[in-house]
Amino acid sequence: MPSVFETSSTAIPISFVTKSSWDQVAETLPAPQRAFATACAFAAKPGAYLALPAPDGAIAQVLFGLEDEGARSRDLFRPGALPGLLPPGIYRFANAPHDVRLAALAFAMGRYRFARYRKADRPDVRLVPPEGVDAVEIERIADAAMLARDLINTPSNDMGPEELAAVAQALATEFGASFACTIGAELEKNFPLVHAVGMASNRAPRLIDIGWGEPDHPKVTLVGKGVCFDTGGLDLKPSSGMLIMKKDMGGAANVLALARMVMDAKLKVRLRVLIPAVENAVAGNAFRPLDIFTSRKGITVEIGNTDAEGRLVLADALALADEEKPDLLIDLGTLTGAARVALGPDLPPFYTNDETLAADVARCAVRENDPLWRMPLWPPYDSWLDSKTASITNAPSGGFAGSIICALFLQRFVEQAKSWLHVDIYGWTPSAKPARPEGGECQAARAIYALLSERYA
């Protein structure tokens, strides 16, 4: 997408106003513009938009409503609605919104349109970089977020394991990274859980492996769940539950977005990206409830439910990542409905036993308006994973603490990493919000990038 930023001495000013500041702002307007705003009943409600005319009929300035400073809830991305409202042109912020940097990022992300299959005119609006804002960094983050959205929004017939691998390979090539892909007999031998989940599909499962950075830099490994479509397997999902399962590779999409940010910013890390890419299909050779497989780590896993497949593919990838003893190991996946029941679609839970990491993640999530909420790796629940016939089960009976149980399952495969972070994302915006259109979403990647930027700049 063309750059959102452009310098111009004739850019149209955007004035941010609130209900409490509107009367004072109105008094500063030229009388004709004040009369026009009054005639339009502009009241500076959050999201309210009004273009004020100049004497020649051009736009003199734009008014846009924000929440009051002391409001109980403020949407720091509200300026992201502007690209969908403004006529084509170049604009500038005439005064400061609640957070200038996030407003500029929201403006950039608000231009996103998914146009692969039908015409969708992208807003032809640009913004003069606000003073003190790093325009290059904003575009880096926005471009990566749009990559994640594009990948998740692409339907599974055009985004299977092979196509996902091709995107990863193109990203690796762009930044001079190494790329490898394990498939076939080698996958079955070395990553048996990945193979088991994907073996019923005619689209071969694979493990994607990207490496980048200097060997002497701290090792950071990202693992993303790449289930390109999830039928639920033999524990078949109902049609309503299957409808948006093209998003079940949202962990992989967000890991690739995060990797793009890291490589483009040239952070001082030795980066590794691992993506188990599969389709959980139904066929005569599909894995079954109560089947038992020996994982890469040697842990035997009984299949309690074939619809708990994401943790299986992540387990083998985490085991591989852990063997390298990374300084920081991070996995992202669209994993449990339990997380959505507990926290909804906008607030993914994260898990770690590293108190410093937990505090840093929570702080960066707030700062980046990329919400995350810590949940406990509660040791007493670990015994719930016990199986009578294998080392563990992937899905204990009963519906309690589903997201915690998934995290505890994955923890069994991480022993040597110095620090581990697990995030149970949704990867989807159910209803449009400013800068966040309905559909695939970049979740957790921006907050984690902020954390990595602090530690490894």
Coordinates of C-alpha atoms in Angstrom, one line a residue, residues 4 83 117 187 328:
V4 CA 0.2 7.0 4.5
P83 CA -9.8 7.5 6.5
Y117 CA -11.6 -10.9 -4.5
L187 CA 7.7 -34.7 9.2
L328 CA 12.8 -16.0 25.0

